[in-house]
Coordinates of C-alpha atoms in Angstrom, one line a residue:
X47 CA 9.4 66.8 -11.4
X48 CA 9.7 63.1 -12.7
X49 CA 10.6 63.6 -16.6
X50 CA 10.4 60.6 -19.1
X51 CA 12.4 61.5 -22.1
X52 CA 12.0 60.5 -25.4
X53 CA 14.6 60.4 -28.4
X54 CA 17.1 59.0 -31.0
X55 CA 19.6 61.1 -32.5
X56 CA 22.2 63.3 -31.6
X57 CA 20.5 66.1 -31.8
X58 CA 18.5 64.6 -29.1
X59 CA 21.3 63.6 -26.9
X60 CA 22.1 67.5 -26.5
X61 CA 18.1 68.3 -24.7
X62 CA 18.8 65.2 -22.8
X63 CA 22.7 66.2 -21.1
X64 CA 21.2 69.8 -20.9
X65 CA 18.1 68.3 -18.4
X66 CA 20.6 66.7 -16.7
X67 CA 23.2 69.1 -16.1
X68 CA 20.7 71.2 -14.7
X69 CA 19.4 68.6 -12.1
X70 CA 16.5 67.2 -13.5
X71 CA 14.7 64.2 -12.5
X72 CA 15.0 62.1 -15.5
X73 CA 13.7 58.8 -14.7
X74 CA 13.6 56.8 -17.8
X75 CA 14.7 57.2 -21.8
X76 CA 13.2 55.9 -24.4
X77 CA 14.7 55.8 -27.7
X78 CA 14.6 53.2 -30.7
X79 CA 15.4 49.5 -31.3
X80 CA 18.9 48.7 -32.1
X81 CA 19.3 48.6 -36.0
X82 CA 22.1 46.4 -37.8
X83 CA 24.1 49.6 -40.2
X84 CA 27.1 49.6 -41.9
X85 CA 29.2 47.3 -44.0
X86 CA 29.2 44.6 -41.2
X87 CA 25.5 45.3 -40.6
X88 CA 26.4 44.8 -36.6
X89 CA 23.5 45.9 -34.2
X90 CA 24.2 49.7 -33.8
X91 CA 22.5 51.5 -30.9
X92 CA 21.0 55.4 -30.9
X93 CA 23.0 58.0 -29.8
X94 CA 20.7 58.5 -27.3
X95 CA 21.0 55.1 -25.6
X96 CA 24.6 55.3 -25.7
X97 CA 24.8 58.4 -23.7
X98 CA 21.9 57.5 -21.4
X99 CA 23.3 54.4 -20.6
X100 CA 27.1 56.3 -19.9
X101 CA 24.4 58.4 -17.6
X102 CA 22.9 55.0 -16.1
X103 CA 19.8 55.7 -16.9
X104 CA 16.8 52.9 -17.2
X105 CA 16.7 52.7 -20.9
X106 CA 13.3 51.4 -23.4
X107 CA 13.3 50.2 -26.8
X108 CA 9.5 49.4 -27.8
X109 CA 8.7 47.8 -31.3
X110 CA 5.4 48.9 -31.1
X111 CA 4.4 52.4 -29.1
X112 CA 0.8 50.7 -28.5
X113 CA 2.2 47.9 -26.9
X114 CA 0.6 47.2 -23.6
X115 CA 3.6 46.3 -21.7
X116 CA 4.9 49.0 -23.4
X117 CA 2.4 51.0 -22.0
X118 CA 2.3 49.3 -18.8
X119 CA 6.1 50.2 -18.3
X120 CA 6.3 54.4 -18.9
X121 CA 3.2 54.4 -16.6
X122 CA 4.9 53.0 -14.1
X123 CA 7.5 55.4 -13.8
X124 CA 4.7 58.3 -12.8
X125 CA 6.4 60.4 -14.8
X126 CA 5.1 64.3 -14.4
X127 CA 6.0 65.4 -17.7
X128 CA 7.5 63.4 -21.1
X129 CA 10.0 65.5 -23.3
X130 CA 10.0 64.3 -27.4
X131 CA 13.3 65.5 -29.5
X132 CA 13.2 63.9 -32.9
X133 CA 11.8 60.6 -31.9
X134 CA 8.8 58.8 -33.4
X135 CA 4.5 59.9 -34.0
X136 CA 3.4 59.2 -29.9
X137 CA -0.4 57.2 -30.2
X138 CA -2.2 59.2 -27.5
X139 CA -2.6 56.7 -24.5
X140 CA 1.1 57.7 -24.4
X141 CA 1.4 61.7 -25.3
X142 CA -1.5 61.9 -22.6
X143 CA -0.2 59.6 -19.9
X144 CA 1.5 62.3 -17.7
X145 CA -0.3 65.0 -15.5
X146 CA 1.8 67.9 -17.1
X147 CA 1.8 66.5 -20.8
X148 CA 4.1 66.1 -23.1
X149 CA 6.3 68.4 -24.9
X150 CA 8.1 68.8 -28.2
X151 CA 11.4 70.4 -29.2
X152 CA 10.9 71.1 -33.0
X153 CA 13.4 72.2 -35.0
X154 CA 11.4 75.1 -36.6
X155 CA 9.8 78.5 -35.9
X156 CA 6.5 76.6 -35.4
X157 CA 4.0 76.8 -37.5
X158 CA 6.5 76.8 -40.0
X159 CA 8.2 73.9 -41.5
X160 CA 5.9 71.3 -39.9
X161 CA 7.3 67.6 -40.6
X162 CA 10.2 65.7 -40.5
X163 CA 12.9 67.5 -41.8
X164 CA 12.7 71.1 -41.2
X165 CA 16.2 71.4 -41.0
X166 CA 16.8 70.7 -44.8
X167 CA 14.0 72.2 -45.8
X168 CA 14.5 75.7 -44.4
X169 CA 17.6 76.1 -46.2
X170 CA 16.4 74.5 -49.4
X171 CA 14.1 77.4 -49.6
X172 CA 16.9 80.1 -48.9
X173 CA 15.6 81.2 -45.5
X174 CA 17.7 83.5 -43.9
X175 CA 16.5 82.5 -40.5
X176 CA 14.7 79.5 -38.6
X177 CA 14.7 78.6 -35.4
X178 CA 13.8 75.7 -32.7
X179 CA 10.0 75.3 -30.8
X180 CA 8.6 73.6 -27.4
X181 CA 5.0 73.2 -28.0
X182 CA 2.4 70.8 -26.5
X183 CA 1.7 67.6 -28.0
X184 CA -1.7 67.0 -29.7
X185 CA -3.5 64.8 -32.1
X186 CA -1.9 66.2 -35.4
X187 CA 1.8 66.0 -35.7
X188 CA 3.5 69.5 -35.2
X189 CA 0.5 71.5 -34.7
X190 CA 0.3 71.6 -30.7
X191 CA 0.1 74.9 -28.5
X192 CA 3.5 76.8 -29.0
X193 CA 5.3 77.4 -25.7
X194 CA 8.6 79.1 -26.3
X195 CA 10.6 79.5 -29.6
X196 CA 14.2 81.1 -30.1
X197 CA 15.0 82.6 -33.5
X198 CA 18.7 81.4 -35.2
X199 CA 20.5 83.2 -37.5
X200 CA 21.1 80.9 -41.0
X201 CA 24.1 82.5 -42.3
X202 CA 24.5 82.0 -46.4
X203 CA 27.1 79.9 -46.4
X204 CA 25.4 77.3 -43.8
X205 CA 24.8 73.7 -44.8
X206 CA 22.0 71.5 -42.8
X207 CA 24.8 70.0 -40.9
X208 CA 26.4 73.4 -39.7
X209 CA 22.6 74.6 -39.1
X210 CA 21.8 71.4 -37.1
X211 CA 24.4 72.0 -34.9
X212 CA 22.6 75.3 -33.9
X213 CA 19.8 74.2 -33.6
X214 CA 20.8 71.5 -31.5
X215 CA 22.1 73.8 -28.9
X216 CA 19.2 76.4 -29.4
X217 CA 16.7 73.4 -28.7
X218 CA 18.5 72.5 -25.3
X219 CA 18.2 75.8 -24.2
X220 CA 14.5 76.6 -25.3
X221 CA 13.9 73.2 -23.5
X222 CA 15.5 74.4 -20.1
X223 CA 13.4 77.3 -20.6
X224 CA 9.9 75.5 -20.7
X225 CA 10.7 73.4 -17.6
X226 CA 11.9 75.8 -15.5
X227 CA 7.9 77.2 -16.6
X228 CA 6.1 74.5 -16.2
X229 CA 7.8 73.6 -12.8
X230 CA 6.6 77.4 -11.9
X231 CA 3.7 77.2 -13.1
X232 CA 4.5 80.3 -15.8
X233 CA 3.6 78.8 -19.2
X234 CA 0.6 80.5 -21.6
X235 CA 0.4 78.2 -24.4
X236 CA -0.4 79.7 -27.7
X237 CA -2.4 78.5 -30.4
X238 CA -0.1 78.1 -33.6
X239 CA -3.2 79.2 -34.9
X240 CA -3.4 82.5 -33.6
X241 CA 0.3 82.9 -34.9
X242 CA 0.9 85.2 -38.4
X243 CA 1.8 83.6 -41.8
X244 CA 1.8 84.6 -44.8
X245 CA 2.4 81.4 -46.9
X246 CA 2.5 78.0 -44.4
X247 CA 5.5 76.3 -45.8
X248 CA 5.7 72.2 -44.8
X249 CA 9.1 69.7 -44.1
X250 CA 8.1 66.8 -45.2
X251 CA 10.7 63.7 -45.5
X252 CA 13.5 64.0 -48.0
X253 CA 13.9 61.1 -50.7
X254 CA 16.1 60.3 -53.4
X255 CA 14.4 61.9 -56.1
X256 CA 14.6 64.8 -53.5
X257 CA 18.6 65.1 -54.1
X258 CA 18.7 64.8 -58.0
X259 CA 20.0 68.6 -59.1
X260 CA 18.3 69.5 -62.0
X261 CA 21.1 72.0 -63.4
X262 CA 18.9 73.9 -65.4
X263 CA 17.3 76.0 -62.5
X264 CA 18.4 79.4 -61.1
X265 CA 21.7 79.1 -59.6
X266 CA 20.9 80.1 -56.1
X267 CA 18.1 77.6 -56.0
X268 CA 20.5 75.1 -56.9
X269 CA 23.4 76.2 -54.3
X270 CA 20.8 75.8 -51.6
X271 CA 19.4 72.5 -53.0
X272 CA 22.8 71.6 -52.6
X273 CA 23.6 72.8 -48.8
X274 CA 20.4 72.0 -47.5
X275 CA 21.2 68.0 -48.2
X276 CA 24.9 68.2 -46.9
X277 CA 25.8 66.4 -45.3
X278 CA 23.2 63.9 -45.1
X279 CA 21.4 62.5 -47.3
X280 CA 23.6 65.0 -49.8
X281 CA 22.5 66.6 -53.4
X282 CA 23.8 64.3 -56.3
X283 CA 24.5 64.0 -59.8
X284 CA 25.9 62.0 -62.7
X285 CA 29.9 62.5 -63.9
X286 CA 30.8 60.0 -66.7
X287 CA 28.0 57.9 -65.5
X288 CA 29.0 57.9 -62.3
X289 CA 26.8 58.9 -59.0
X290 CA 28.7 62.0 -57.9
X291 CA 27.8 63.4 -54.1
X292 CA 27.8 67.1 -54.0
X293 CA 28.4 68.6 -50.7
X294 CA 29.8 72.0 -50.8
X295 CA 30.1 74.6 -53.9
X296 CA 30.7 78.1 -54.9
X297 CA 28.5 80.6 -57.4
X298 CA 30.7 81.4 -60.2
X299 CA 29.7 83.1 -63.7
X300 CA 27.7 82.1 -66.5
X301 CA 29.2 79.4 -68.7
X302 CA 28.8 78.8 -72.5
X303 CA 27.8 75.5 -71.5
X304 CA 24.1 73.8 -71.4
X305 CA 23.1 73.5 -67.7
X306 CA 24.3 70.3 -66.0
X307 CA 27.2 70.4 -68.7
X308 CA 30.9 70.7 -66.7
X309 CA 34.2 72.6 -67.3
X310 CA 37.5 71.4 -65.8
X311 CA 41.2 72.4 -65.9
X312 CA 42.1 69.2 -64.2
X313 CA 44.0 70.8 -61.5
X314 CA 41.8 72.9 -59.4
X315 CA 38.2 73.8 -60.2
X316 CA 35.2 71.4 -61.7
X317 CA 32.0 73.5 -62.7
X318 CA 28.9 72.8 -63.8
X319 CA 26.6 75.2 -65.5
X320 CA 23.2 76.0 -64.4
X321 CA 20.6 78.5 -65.8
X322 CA 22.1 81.4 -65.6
X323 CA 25.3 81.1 -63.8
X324 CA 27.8 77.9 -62.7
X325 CA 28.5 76.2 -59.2
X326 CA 32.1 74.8 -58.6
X327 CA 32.3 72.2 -56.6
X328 CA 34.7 72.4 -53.5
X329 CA 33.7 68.9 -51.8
X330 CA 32.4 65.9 -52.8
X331 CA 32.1 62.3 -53.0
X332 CA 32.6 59.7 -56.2
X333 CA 30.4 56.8 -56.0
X334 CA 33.0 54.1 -54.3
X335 CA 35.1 56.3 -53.0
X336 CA 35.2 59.1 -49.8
X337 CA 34.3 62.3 -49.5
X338 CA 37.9 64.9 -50.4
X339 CA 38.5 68.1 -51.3
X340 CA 38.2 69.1 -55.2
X341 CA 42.4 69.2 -55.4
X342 CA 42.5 66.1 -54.0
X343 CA 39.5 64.5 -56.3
X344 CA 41.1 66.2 -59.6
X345 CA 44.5 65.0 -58.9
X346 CA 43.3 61.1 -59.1
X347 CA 40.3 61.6 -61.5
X348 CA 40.8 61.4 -65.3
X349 CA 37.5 62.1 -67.2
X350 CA 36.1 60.5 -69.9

C-alpha cells in the first residue's frame, strides 16, 4: 500500500518512524515551508523534514495546498492512502485524491476537543483522561468517521508537554492499528455522530490573552490553566512589572493576601494568592532571562 504522509511537528515525526519501522510503503512526505526562527532568524526546517530526509525520503513543501503543480505532484505518486498528523486544513481535490482516503491522527477522544489544540485544552479543563483518534477526512475539520481511538490516562500532575508525549506514542500506535485495517480490509467507520456526549467541548487555537492568569479564580482552575500552557506557549503574569512565565506550581493554603498578590521568604518559595487558596511556583521564566528552578530564581532576584 503506497502511503503519502502528511506533517510538521514532532509529534508527527513519531506516526511517521512508527510506518516505517513496520515496513510501510511511504512514498512521499509532505510537511511545511522552511520558516526563518530564532534570534538569527536562519531558515529552520520541520521536524518532519529533517527526519524524512535522514530517512531519504522525497520530501514537499507547498505554499499553497491548491496549487496545481502542487496538485499535479502528490498525484503522481498514486498514492493508496494519505496519513495527516498535525499538519494543515487539506482543500478536497487533495483529501480525496487517493482510492483509500485520507486519514487523521487527532490528538483527542473524537468528537471531543475538535480544533487545534486539544492537547492544552483537555487539561485546562481538568480532564482526567483524553486520548488520540484515526478518523476519515471530510469537509469539516475534525468531524470525519472515527476509526480507532485509544483512551490515555492524564495523571494530576501532567503538563501539556508530559501529556504530548503520550499522546504522541498513543497516536503512532492507533495509526499502525488503522493500516493494518484498511490493508485487510477490516475497518467500520463510525459516525462521530452516532457517538455519546453529554456537553461537546471544542480546542480551539490558544492566544495570548489565552495565558493571562487571572488570580482571582478557584485555585484548581488556575493550576491547570497553568499546566495546560507548559511548556509552550506557557501561562504568564506580571512581577514588579515584569512578564513572568509560569510553568510548573504547587496548591498551597489560603493566604491573607488579595488574589494575584505574592508572599516570598526570598529563599525558597514565591506564592501567589488565588480565590481561595495559593499556588507556589516551582519553575519559571523572567522576561530576559531562562527558565530555572524557584531556588535558583530567588537567589538572584531582589523584589521591588
Amino acid at each position: 500500500m503506497r502511503i503519502i504522509f502528511m506533517g510538521t511537528p514532532d509529534f508527527a515525526v513519531a506516526s511517521l518512524a512508527a510506518l516505517l519501522q513496520a515496513g510501510e510503503e511511504v512514498v512521499a512526505v509532505v510537511t511545511t515551508p522552511d520558516k526563518p526562527a530564532g534570534r538569527g532568524q536562519k531558515m529552520h526546517e520541520s521536524a518532519v523534514k529533517q527526519y524524512a530526509i535522514r530517512q531519504g525520503l522525497p520530501v514537499l513543501q507547498p505554499e499553497k495546498l491548491k496549487n496545481s503543480e502542487f496538485i499535479a505532484e502528490i498525484r503522481s505518486y498514486r498514492a493508496d492512502l494519505q496519513v495527516v498528523v498535525a499538519f494543515r486544513m487539506l482543500p478536497e481535490v487533495v483529501w480525496n485524491m487517493p482510492p483509500l482516503g485520507t486519514i487523521n491522527v487527532h490528538a483527542s477522544l473524537l468528537p471531543q476537543y475538535r480544533g487545534a489544540a486539544p492537547i492544552n485544552h483537555a487539561i485546562i479543563q481538568g480532564e482526567t483522561y483524553t486520548g488520540v483518534t484515526t478518523f476519515l477526512l471530510q469537509h469539516e475539520i475534525d468531524t470525519g468517521n472515527v476509526l480507532f481511538s485509544q483512551r490515555v490516562e492524564i495523571d494530576p500532575q501532567d503538563t501539556a508537554g508530559i501529556l504530548h508525549d503520550k499522546l504522541m506514542i498513543a497516536g503512532a500506535e492507533v495509526l499502525l492499528k488503522t493500516v493494518n485495517a484498511i490493508k485487510n480490509d477490516d475497518v467500520c467507520p463510525v459516525s462521530q455522530s452516532q457517538l455519546e456526549t453529554v456537553e461537546l467541548k471544542t480546542a480551539p487555537k490558544i492566544f495570548k490573552e489565552d495565558c493571562k492568569i487571572i488570580w482571582d479564580k478557584p485555585t484548581d482552575q488556575v493550576y491547570n490553566q497553568i499546566r495546560g500552557l507548559s511548556p509552550y506557549p506557557a501561562a504568564f503574569t506580571l512581577l514588579d512589572e515584569k512578564v513572568l512565565k509560569i510553568f510548573e506550581t504547587e496548591k498551597g493554603q489560603p493566604l491573607d493576601k488579595t488574589p494575584g498578590a505574592h508572599v516570598t521568604d526570598g529563599k525558597t518559595f514565591l506564592s501567589f494568592a488565588t480565590q481561595d487558596g495559593s499556588l507556589s511556583i516551582t519553575s519559571l521564566q523572567l522576561e530576559g532571562k531562562k527558565r530555572m528552578h524557584i531556588d535558583e530564581f530567588l537567589r538572584g532576584y531582589r523584589f521591588d
